[in-house]
């Protein structure tokens, strides 16, 4: 890491935020399920189906269900909502369903969809420089905000999106290292921008096969970001994440939490999974 004056170690990159996100994971009490009679099971599944249908896509967010592989969870719900209170409400509505007696909470993660403006802010500064406007000009702040608004308009749709329509999700939380030698937060904005450019370039090779949704969670949960990768082919997660490991942003700075792989399930598919098992 190179030396920087306090002024050069610039503040946090500007970010744009969208929906709050809850990853809500449960194990399932199969033993209790088997003890129920057919009528009870049918009623429980119908309640679950109605809840999921009502929670899905609308102007106030989106919700999806995923059948998780392995033992960390059986089912993961991903909810997008405008506020943490709205996330609480959708979870409370699930808890009000009879079938929730058989849901054993196993993991939860709160974050907020985030688009970082590393590129947009640099571009806005460059545009103003081209116009001969220097940062000490009295009109600079206003002109900068206007220019930034242009650059960021197109990013806004990504913040308030619905869940991607892809077969699988790979979710994991991560942080950037604050170690003695490699400390992401002591790099200058320029260094971070350069590094993120390399990250984006590598990632872009997977543009067709993967939809990346980054949600920030600094101050909200135990890690700094939630990473959601959505794809129709789960093998792509392995290829992408492995390739990323060699990129300096990940190789030097990334630390990871648990990985969850889920198969996307419509309300009918979720009920069939529980009902036929
Ligand atoms: O948003 C964009 O598409 C622009 C470029 C870009 C940014 C700003 C981008 C592209 N990412 C960005 C930010 Mn990403 N990303 C990860 C991981 O497993 C690992 O090693 C790390 C987890 C993967 C696999 C991945 C994939 N990205 C971020 C951030 C915020 C960092 C910050 O602000 O400091 C994190 C934590 C993060 C992590 N990234 C892409 C991808 C892919 C596939 C792309 C290309 C997207 C596309 O072009 O469609």
mmCIF file of C-alpha atoms and ligand atoms in Angstrom:
data_model
loop_
_atom_site.group_PDB
_atom_site.id
_atom_site.type_symbol
_atom_site.label_atom_id
_atom_site.label_comp_id
_atom_site.label_asym_id
_atom_site.label_seq_id
_atom_site.Cartn_x
_atom_site.Cartn_y
_atom_site.Cartn_z
ATOM 1 C CA UNK A 1 0.000 0.000 0.000
ATOM 2 C CA UNK A 2 1.339 3.423 -0.871
ATOM 3 C CA UNK A 3 1.528 6.334 1.578
ATOM 4 C CA UNK A 4 -1.279 8.876 1.570
ATOM 5 C CA UNK A 5 -1.915 12.107 3.332
ATOM 6 C CA UNK A 6 -5.076 12.278 5.431
ATOM 7 C CA UNK A 7 -6.746 14.293 2.674
ATOM 8 C CA UNK A 8 -5.954 11.663 0.038
ATOM 9 C CA UNK A 9 -7.398 8.824 2.069
ATOM 10 C CA UNK A 10 -10.764 9.899 0.964
ATOM 11 C CA UNK A 11 -14.045 9.164 2.562
ATOM 12 C CA UNK A 12 -16.438 6.366 1.713
ATOM 13 C CA UNK A 13 -17.397 6.061 -1.955
ATOM 14 C CA UNK A 14 -20.802 7.442 -2.700
ATOM 15 C CA UNK A 15 -23.416 4.748 -2.906
ATOM 16 C CA UNK A 16 -27.005 4.566 -4.015
ATOM 17 C CA UNK A 17 -29.384 2.444 -1.976
ATOM 18 C CA UNK A 18 -32.612 0.672 -2.860
ATOM 19 C CA UNK A 19 -34.736 -1.983 -1.191
ATOM 20 C CA UNK A 20 -33.842 -3.344 2.216
ATOM 21 C CA UNK A 21 -33.138 -7.067 1.904
ATOM 22 C CA UNK A 22 -33.801 -9.923 4.289
ATOM 23 C CA UNK A 23 -32.400 -13.407 3.763
ATOM 24 C CA UNK A 24 -34.563 -15.553 6.020
ATOM 25 C CA UNK A 25 -33.549 -19.208 6.395
ATOM 26 C CA UNK A 26 -35.308 -22.123 8.086
ATOM 27 C CA UNK A 27 -34.897 -25.798 8.760
ATOM 28 C CA UNK A 28 -38.080 -27.848 8.629
ATOM 29 C CA UNK A 29 -39.488 -30.180 11.269
ATOM 30 C CA UNK A 30 -40.132 -33.246 9.093
ATOM 31 C CA UNK A 31 -40.873 -35.402 12.127
ATOM 32 C CA UNK A 32 -43.764 -33.178 13.208
ATOM 33 C CA UNK A 33 -44.921 -32.958 9.581
ATOM 34 C CA UNK A 34 -45.180 -36.745 9.287
ATOM 35 C CA UNK A 35 -47.450 -36.878 12.353
ATOM 36 C CA UNK A 36 -50.061 -34.620 10.737
ATOM 37 C CA UNK A 37 -53.018 -36.014 8.845
ATOM 38 C CA UNK A 38 -53.561 -35.251 5.161
ATOM 39 C CA UNK A 39 -56.185 -32.563 5.802
ATOM 40 C CA UNK A 40 -53.927 -30.661 8.222
ATOM 41 C CA UNK A 41 -51.042 -30.833 5.749
ATOM 42 C CA UNK A 42 -53.219 -29.612 2.890
ATOM 43 C CA UNK A 43 -54.444 -26.643 4.928
ATOM 44 C CA UNK A 44 -50.938 -25.728 6.060
ATOM 45 C CA UNK A 45 -49.591 -25.815 2.519
ATOM 46 C CA UNK A 46 -52.446 -23.732 1.247
ATOM 47 C CA UNK A 47 -51.710 -21.080 3.920
ATOM 48 C CA UNK A 48 -48.042 -21.060 2.944
ATOM 49 C CA UNK A 49 -48.907 -20.774 -0.756
ATOM 50 C CA UNK A 50 -51.279 -17.831 -0.120
ATOM 51 C CA UNK A 51 -48.662 -16.026 1.973
ATOM 52 C CA UNK A 52 -45.937 -16.414 -0.657
ATOM 53 C CA UNK A 53 -48.252 -15.319 -3.471
ATOM 54 C CA UNK A 54 -49.224 -12.186 -1.546
ATOM 55 C CA UNK A 55 -45.596 -11.417 -0.653
ATOM 56 C CA UNK A 56 -44.360 -11.581 -4.243
ATOM 57 C CA UNK A 57 -43.673 -8.804 -6.738
ATOM 58 C CA UNK A 58 -45.379 -5.477 -6.351
ATOM 59 C CA UNK A 59 -44.520 -1.792 -6.037
ATOM 60 C CA UNK A 60 -43.517 -2.355 -2.425
ATOM 61 C CA UNK A 61 -40.805 -4.912 -3.173
ATOM 62 C CA UNK A 62 -40.547 -8.587 -3.989
ATOM 63 C CA UNK A 63 -40.153 -11.960 -2.298
ATOM 64 C CA UNK A 64 -38.900 -15.347 -3.428
ATOM 65 C CA UNK A 65 -38.485 -18.839 -2.019
ATOM 66 C CA UNK A 66 -35.455 -21.084 -2.527
ATOM 67 C CA UNK A 67 -34.897 -24.734 -1.580
ATOM 68 C CA UNK A 68 -31.440 -24.822 -0.032
ATOM 69 C CA UNK A 69 -28.981 -27.667 -0.649
ATOM 70 C CA UNK A 70 -27.227 -29.098 2.407
ATOM 71 C CA UNK A 71 -27.929 -28.797 6.103
ATOM 72 C CA UNK A 72 -27.552 -25.068 6.807
ATOM 73 C CA UNK A 73 -31.209 -24.548 5.908
ATOM 74 C CA UNK A 74 -34.053 -26.218 4.106
ATOM 75 C CA UNK A 75 -35.774 -23.103 2.803
ATOM 76 C CA UNK A 76 -34.496 -19.570 2.258
ATOM 77 C CA UNK A 77 -36.806 -16.652 1.592
ATOM 78 C CA UNK A 78 -35.377 -13.481 0.093
ATOM 79 C CA UNK A 79 -37.457 -10.351 0.666
ATOM 80 C CA UNK A 80 -37.007 -6.856 -0.808
ATOM 81 C CA UNK A 81 -38.930 -4.101 1.002
ATOM 82 C CA UNK A 82 -38.704 -0.291 1.457
ATOM 83 C CA UNK A 83 -38.003 -0.424 5.214
ATOM 84 C CA UNK A 84 -36.873 -2.864 7.912
ATOM 85 C CA UNK A 85 -40.386 -2.483 9.379
ATOM 86 C CA UNK A 86 -41.872 -3.762 6.116
ATOM 87 C CA UNK A 87 -39.461 -6.721 6.256
ATOM 88 C CA UNK A 88 -40.619 -7.410 9.813
ATOM 89 C CA UNK A 89 -44.225 -7.360 8.619
ATOM 90 C CA UNK A 90 -43.720 -9.913 5.848
ATOM 91 C CA UNK A 91 -41.902 -12.210 8.280
ATOM 92 C CA UNK A 92 -44.647 -11.756 10.884
ATOM 93 C CA UNK A 93 -47.228 -12.752 8.268
ATOM 94 C CA UNK A 94 -45.247 -15.939 7.618
ATOM 95 C CA UNK A 95 -45.076 -16.619 11.369
ATOM 96 C CA UNK A 96 -48.854 -16.250 11.511
ATOM 97 C CA UNK A 97 -49.257 -19.228 9.135
ATOM 98 C CA UNK A 98 -49.922 -22.596 10.818
ATOM 99 C CA UNK A 99 -46.998 -24.192 9.005
ATOM 100 C CA UNK A 100 -44.609 -21.768 10.722
ATOM 101 C CA UNK A 101 -44.822 -24.027 13.812
ATOM 102 C CA UNK A 102 -42.637 -26.423 11.797
ATOM 103 C CA UNK A 103 -40.149 -23.778 10.610
ATOM 104 C CA UNK A 104 -36.973 -23.678 12.699
ATOM 105 C CA UNK A 105 -35.037 -20.426 12.158
ATOM 106 C CA UNK A 106 -31.458 -21.179 11.059
ATOM 107 C CA UNK A 107 -30.022 -17.954 9.605
ATOM 108 C CA UNK A 108 -31.078 -14.394 8.874
ATOM 109 C CA UNK A 109 -29.266 -11.525 7.204
ATOM 110 C CA UNK A 110 -30.264 -7.863 6.832
ATOM 111 C CA UNK A 111 -28.807 -5.589 4.149
ATOM 112 C CA UNK A 112 -29.821 -2.970 1.602
ATOM 113 C CA UNK A 113 -29.369 -3.129 -2.173
ATOM 114 C CA UNK A 114 -26.412 -0.942 -3.058
ATOM 115 C CA UNK A 115 -24.876 0.383 -6.227
ATOM 116 C CA UNK A 116 -21.511 1.999 -5.672
ATOM 117 C CA UNK A 117 -20.803 5.096 -7.653
ATOM 118 C CA UNK A 118 -17.049 4.639 -8.057
ATOM 119 C CA UNK A 119 -17.344 5.017 -11.811
ATOM 120 C CA UNK A 120 -20.247 7.460 -11.886
ATOM 121 C CA UNK A 121 -18.545 9.939 -9.539
ATOM 122 C CA UNK A 122 -15.224 9.777 -11.410
ATOM 123 C CA UNK A 123 -17.079 10.317 -14.683
ATOM 124 C CA UNK A 124 -18.976 13.303 -13.251
ATOM 125 C CA UNK A 125 -15.707 14.935 -12.103
ATOM 126 C CA UNK A 126 -14.147 14.304 -15.540
ATOM 127 C CA UNK A 127 -17.119 15.850 -17.366
ATOM 128 C CA UNK A 128 -16.896 19.007 -15.229
ATOM 129 C CA UNK A 129 -13.129 19.207 -15.740
ATOM 130 C CA UNK A 130 -13.728 18.989 -19.493
ATOM 131 C CA UNK A 131 -16.062 21.967 -19.196
ATOM 132 C CA UNK A 132 -13.222 23.815 -17.457
ATOM 133 C CA UNK A 133 -15.000 23.862 -14.108
ATOM 134 C CA UNK A 134 -12.613 23.523 -11.160
ATOM 135 C CA UNK A 135 -13.606 22.318 -7.722
ATOM 136 C CA UNK A 136 -13.112 25.761 -6.159
ATOM 137 C CA UNK A 137 -15.680 27.329 -8.517
ATOM 138 C CA UNK A 138 -18.783 28.474 -6.586
ATOM 139 C CA UNK A 139 -21.074 26.588 -8.965
ATOM 140 C CA UNK A 140 -19.077 23.351 -8.771
ATOM 141 C CA UNK A 141 -21.137 21.577 -6.126
ATOM 142 C CA UNK A 142 -24.386 22.210 -7.950
ATOM 143 C CA UNK A 143 -22.947 21.287 -11.366
ATOM 144 C CA UNK A 144 -21.469 18.133 -9.886
ATOM 145 C CA UNK A 145 -24.808 17.053 -8.426
ATOM 146 C CA UNK A 146 -26.496 17.653 -11.797
ATOM 147 C CA UNK A 147 -23.885 15.673 -13.673
ATOM 148 C CA UNK A 148 -23.994 12.885 -11.120
ATOM 149 C CA UNK A 149 -27.767 12.725 -11.420
ATOM 150 C CA UNK A 150 -27.384 12.048 -15.151
ATOM 151 C CA UNK A 151 -24.803 9.334 -14.570
ATOM 152 C CA UNK A 152 -26.820 7.687 -11.856
ATOM 153 C CA UNK A 153 -30.329 7.784 -13.294
ATOM 154 C CA UNK A 154 -29.775 4.506 -15.062
ATOM 155 C CA UNK A 155 -28.384 2.904 -11.912
ATOM 156 C CA UNK A 156 -31.509 3.697 -9.932
ATOM 157 C CA UNK A 157 -33.580 0.990 -11.616
ATOM 158 C CA UNK A 158 -31.072 -1.558 -10.334
ATOM 159 C CA UNK A 159 -31.666 -0.444 -6.738
ATOM 160 C CA UNK A 160 -35.420 -0.977 -6.869
ATOM 161 C CA UNK A 161 -35.487 -4.112 -8.935
ATOM 162 C CA UNK A 162 -37.409 -7.360 -8.516
ATOM 163 C CA UNK A 163 -35.756 -10.725 -7.866
ATOM 164 C CA UNK A 164 -34.044 -12.067 -10.985
ATOM 165 C CA UNK A 165 -35.942 -14.810 -12.774
ATOM 166 C CA UNK A 166 -33.146 -17.389 -12.622
ATOM 167 C CA UNK A 167 -33.152 -21.013 -11.470
ATOM 168 C CA UNK A 168 -30.565 -20.802 -8.680
ATOM 169 C CA UNK A 169 -29.175 -18.363 -6.144
ATOM 170 C CA UNK A 170 -25.796 -18.336 -4.416
ATOM 171 C CA UNK A 171 -25.842 -16.100 -1.310
ATOM 172 C CA UNK A 172 -22.993 -15.277 1.059
ATOM 173 C CA UNK A 173 -22.014 -12.375 3.284
ATOM 174 C CA UNK A 174 -18.530 -10.873 3.008
ATOM 175 C CA UNK A 175 -16.297 -8.110 4.308
ATOM 176 C CA UNK A 176 -13.205 -6.348 3.044
ATOM 177 C CA UNK A 177 -10.090 -6.916 5.128
ATOM 178 C CA UNK A 178 -8.846 -4.353 7.657
ATOM 179 C CA UNK A 179 -5.572 -6.152 8.414
ATOM 180 C CA UNK A 180 -2.162 -4.856 9.323
ATOM 181 C CA UNK A 181 -0.859 -5.122 5.745
ATOM 182 C CA UNK A 182 -3.941 -5.252 3.571
ATOM 183 C CA UNK A 183 -6.489 -2.732 4.730
ATOM 184 C CA UNK A 184 -9.113 -1.839 2.108
ATOM 185 C CA UNK A 185 -10.254 1.179 4.111
ATOM 186 C CA UNK A 186 -6.828 2.782 4.107
ATOM 187 C CA UNK A 187 -6.495 2.724 0.319
ATOM 188 C CA UNK A 188 -7.096 5.953 -1.529
ATOM 189 C CA UNK A 189 -10.288 6.362 -3.518
ATOM 190 C CA UNK A 190 -8.231 6.150 -6.723
ATOM 191 C CA UNK A 191 -6.636 2.860 -5.719
ATOM 192 C CA UNK A 192 -10.009 1.418 -4.767
ATOM 193 C CA UNK A 193 -11.507 2.646 -8.015
ATOM 194 C CA UNK A 194 -8.704 1.028 -10.035
ATOM 195 C CA UNK A 195 -9.104 -2.233 -8.168
ATOM 196 C CA UNK A 196 -12.889 -2.199 -8.510
ATOM 197 C CA UNK A 197 -12.497 -1.571 -12.227
ATOM 198 C CA UNK A 198 -10.501 -4.809 -12.493
ATOM 199 C CA UNK A 199 -13.143 -6.593 -10.411
ATOM 200 C CA UNK A 200 -15.937 -5.314 -12.655
ATOM 201 C CA UNK A 201 -14.020 -6.267 -15.818
ATOM 202 C CA UNK A 202 -13.508 -9.821 -14.631
ATOM 203 C CA UNK A 203 -17.101 -10.089 -13.430
ATOM 204 C CA UNK A 204 -18.453 -8.749 -16.701
ATOM 205 C CA UNK A 205 -17.272 -11.913 -18.485
ATOM 206 C CA UNK A 206 -20.164 -13.585 -16.633
ATOM 207 C CA UNK A 207 -22.675 -10.885 -17.541
ATOM 208 C CA UNK A 208 -24.880 -13.242 -19.606
ATOM 209 C CA UNK A 209 -24.945 -16.138 -17.172
ATOM 210 C CA UNK A 210 -25.053 -14.368 -13.774
ATOM 211 C CA UNK A 211 -27.035 -11.531 -12.233
ATOM 212 C CA UNK A 212 -25.055 -10.001 -9.350
ATOM 213 C CA UNK A 213 -26.962 -8.130 -6.637
ATOM 214 C CA UNK A 214 -24.795 -6.454 -4.035
ATOM 215 C CA UNK A 215 -26.408 -5.318 -0.805
ATOM 216 C CA UNK A 216 -24.544 -3.272 1.781
ATOM 217 C CA UNK A 217 -24.761 -4.278 5.424
ATOM 218 C CA UNK A 218 -22.152 -2.199 7.253
ATOM 219 C CA UNK A 219 -23.900 -1.133 10.451
ATOM 220 C CA UNK A 220 -26.849 -3.411 9.687
ATOM 221 C CA UNK A 221 -25.495 -6.917 10.160
ATOM 222 C CA UNK A 222 -22.337 -8.871 11.001
ATOM 223 C CA UNK A 223 -20.593 -8.555 7.622
ATOM 224 C CA UNK A 224 -20.196 -5.611 5.264
ATOM 225 C CA UNK A 225 -22.005 -6.898 2.172
ATOM 226 C CA UNK A 226 -24.441 -9.552 1.093
ATOM 227 C CA UNK A 227 -23.546 -11.061 -2.274
ATOM 228 C CA UNK A 228 -26.350 -12.646 -4.308
ATOM 229 C CA UNK A 229 -25.486 -14.347 -7.546
ATOM 230 C CA UNK A 230 -28.443 -15.608 -9.578
ATOM 231 C CA UNK A 231 -27.942 -18.041 -12.440
ATOM 232 C CA UNK A 232 -29.703 -20.891 -14.248
ATOM 233 C CA UNK A 233 -26.565 -23.008 -13.935
ATOM 234 C CA UNK A 234 -25.149 -23.550 -10.411
ATOM 235 C CA UNK A 235 -21.787 -24.604 -11.868
ATOM 236 C CA UNK A 236 -21.314 -20.988 -12.940
ATOM 237 C CA UNK A 237 -21.134 -19.993 -9.230
ATOM 238 C CA UNK A 238 -18.090 -22.217 -8.764
ATOM 239 C CA UNK A 239 -16.403 -20.955 -11.925
ATOM 240 C CA UNK A 240 -17.076 -17.279 -11.142
ATOM 241 C CA UNK A 241 -16.203 -17.348 -7.442
ATOM 242 C CA UNK A 242 -13.031 -19.356 -8.156
ATOM 243 C CA UNK A 243 -11.926 -16.934 -10.852
ATOM 244 C CA UNK A 244 -12.693 -13.996 -8.534
ATOM 245 C CA UNK A 245 -10.376 -15.465 -5.895
ATOM 246 C CA UNK A 246 -7.436 -14.586 -8.176
ATOM 247 C CA UNK A 247 -8.557 -10.990 -8.633
ATOM 248 C CA UNK A 248 -6.678 -8.706 -6.174
ATOM 249 C CA UNK A 249 -9.885 -7.305 -4.651
ATOM 250 C CA UNK A 250 -10.798 -10.810 -3.498
ATOM 251 C CA UNK A 251 -7.306 -12.317 -3.200
ATOM 252 C CA UNK A 252 -6.015 -9.552 -0.926
ATOM 253 C CA UNK A 253 -9.087 -8.076 0.689
ATOM 254 C CA UNK A 254 -12.095 -10.422 0.788
ATOM 255 C CA UNK A 255 -13.330 -12.375 3.801
ATOM 256 C CA UNK A 256 -16.361 -14.603 3.527
ATOM 257 C CA UNK A 257 -19.179 -15.955 5.648
ATOM 258 C CA UNK A 258 -21.317 -19.009 4.972
ATOM 259 C CA UNK A 259 -22.459 -19.882 1.458
ATOM 260 C CA UNK A 260 -26.082 -20.803 0.719
ATOM 261 C CA UNK A 261 -27.080 -22.397 -2.587
ATOM 262 C CA UNK A 262 -30.803 -22.390 -3.316
ATOM 263 C CA UNK A 263 -33.052 -23.645 -6.097
ATOM 264 C CA UNK A 264 -35.675 -21.053 -6.897
ATOM 265 C CA UNK A 265 -39.187 -22.318 -6.111
ATOM 266 C CA UNK A 266 -42.561 -20.892 -7.122
ATOM 267 C CA UNK A 267 -45.310 -21.121 -4.461
ATOM 268 C CA UNK A 268 -46.504 -24.351 -6.104
ATOM 269 C CA UNK A 269 -42.997 -25.810 -6.271
ATOM 270 C CA UNK A 270 -42.342 -24.950 -2.627
ATOM 271 C CA UNK A 271 -45.547 -26.706 -1.560
ATOM 272 C CA UNK A 272 -44.762 -29.708 -3.770
ATOM 273 C CA UNK A 273 -41.296 -29.951 -2.199
ATOM 274 C CA UNK A 274 -42.743 -30.075 1.313
ATOM 275 C CA UNK A 275 -45.820 -32.077 0.389
ATOM 276 C CA UNK A 276 -44.114 -34.841 -1.565
ATOM 277 C CA UNK A 277 -41.113 -35.354 0.671
HETATM 278 O O1 LIG B 1 -22.172 -3.005 -10.540
HETATM 279 C C1 LIG B 1 -21.569 -3.266 -11.596
HETATM 280 O O2 LIG B 1 -21.912 -4.179 -12.390
HETATM 281 C C2 LIG B 1 -20.342 -2.464 -11.886
HETATM 282 C C3 LIG B 1 -19.120 -3.148 -11.511
HETATM 283 C C4 LIG B 1 -19.171 -3.869 -10.171
HETATM 284 C C5 LIG B 1 -19.153 -3.299 -8.881
HETATM 285 C C6 LIG B 1 -19.118 -1.829 -8.498
HETATM 286 C C7 LIG B 1 -19.233 -5.299 -9.987
HETATM 287 C C8 LIG B 1 -19.322 -6.212 -11.023
HETATM 288 N N1 LIG B 1 -19.198 -5.593 -8.641
HETATM 289 C C9 LIG B 1 -19.157 -4.397 -7.946
HETATM 290 C C10 LIG B 1 -19.153 -4.244 -6.556
HETATM 291 MN MN1 LIG B 1 -19.065 -7.450 -7.785
HETATM 292 N N2 LIG B 1 -18.928 -9.299 -6.978
HETATM 293 C C11 LIG B 1 -18.616 -9.574 -5.668
HETATM 294 C C12 LIG B 1 -18.416 -10.985 -5.524
HETATM 295 O O3 LIG B 1 -16.557 -13.997 -4.216
HETATM 296 C C13 LIG B 1 -15.848 -12.965 -4.302
HETATM 297 O O4 LIG B 1 -14.619 -13.012 -4.493
HETATM 298 C C14 LIG B 1 -16.485 -11.615 -4.129
HETATM 299 C C15 LIG B 1 -17.985 -11.656 -4.244
HETATM 300 C C16 LIG B 1 -18.646 -11.558 -6.762
HETATM 301 C C17 LIG B 1 -18.560 -13.016 -7.129
HETATM 302 C C18 LIG B 1 -18.961 -10.480 -7.682
HETATM 303 C C19 LIG B 1 -19.286 -10.651 -9.028
HETATM 304 N N3 LIG B 1 -18.909 -6.607 -5.933
HETATM 305 C C20 LIG B 1 -19.027 -5.277 -5.643
HETATM 306 C C21 LIG B 1 -18.965 -5.107 -4.208
HETATM 307 C C22 LIG B 1 -19.062 -3.766 -3.448
HETATM 308 C C23 LIG B 1 -17.643 -3.382 -3.151
HETATM 309 C C24 LIG B 1 -17.391 -1.974 -2.719
HETATM 310 O O5 LIG B 1 -18.242 -1.106 -2.917
HETATM 311 O O6 LIG B 1 -16.277 -1.781 -2.177
HETATM 312 C C25 LIG B 1 -18.770 -6.360 -3.669
HETATM 313 C C26 LIG B 1 -18.657 -6.721 -2.197
HETATM 314 C C27 LIG B 1 -18.735 -7.287 -4.758
HETATM 315 C C28 LIG B 1 -18.518 -8.652 -4.615
HETATM 316 N N4 LIG B 1 -19.209 -8.265 -9.680
HETATM 317 C C29 LIG B 1 -19.437 -7.576 -10.867
HETATM 318 C C30 LIG B 1 -19.445 -9.610 -9.933
HETATM 319 C C31 LIG B 1 -19.834 -9.764 -11.318
HETATM 320 C C32 LIG B 1 -20.203 -11.100 -11.951
HETATM 321 C C33 LIG B 1 -19.828 -8.516 -11.881
HETATM 322 C C34 LIG B 1 -20.171 -8.143 -13.331
HETATM 323 C C35 LIG B 1 -21.610 -7.760 -13.400
HETATM 324 C C36 LIG B 1 -22.059 -7.616 -14.817
HETATM 325 O O7 LIG B 1 -21.317 -7.040 -15.597
HETATM 326 O O8 LIG B 1 -23.159 -8.103 -15.113
#
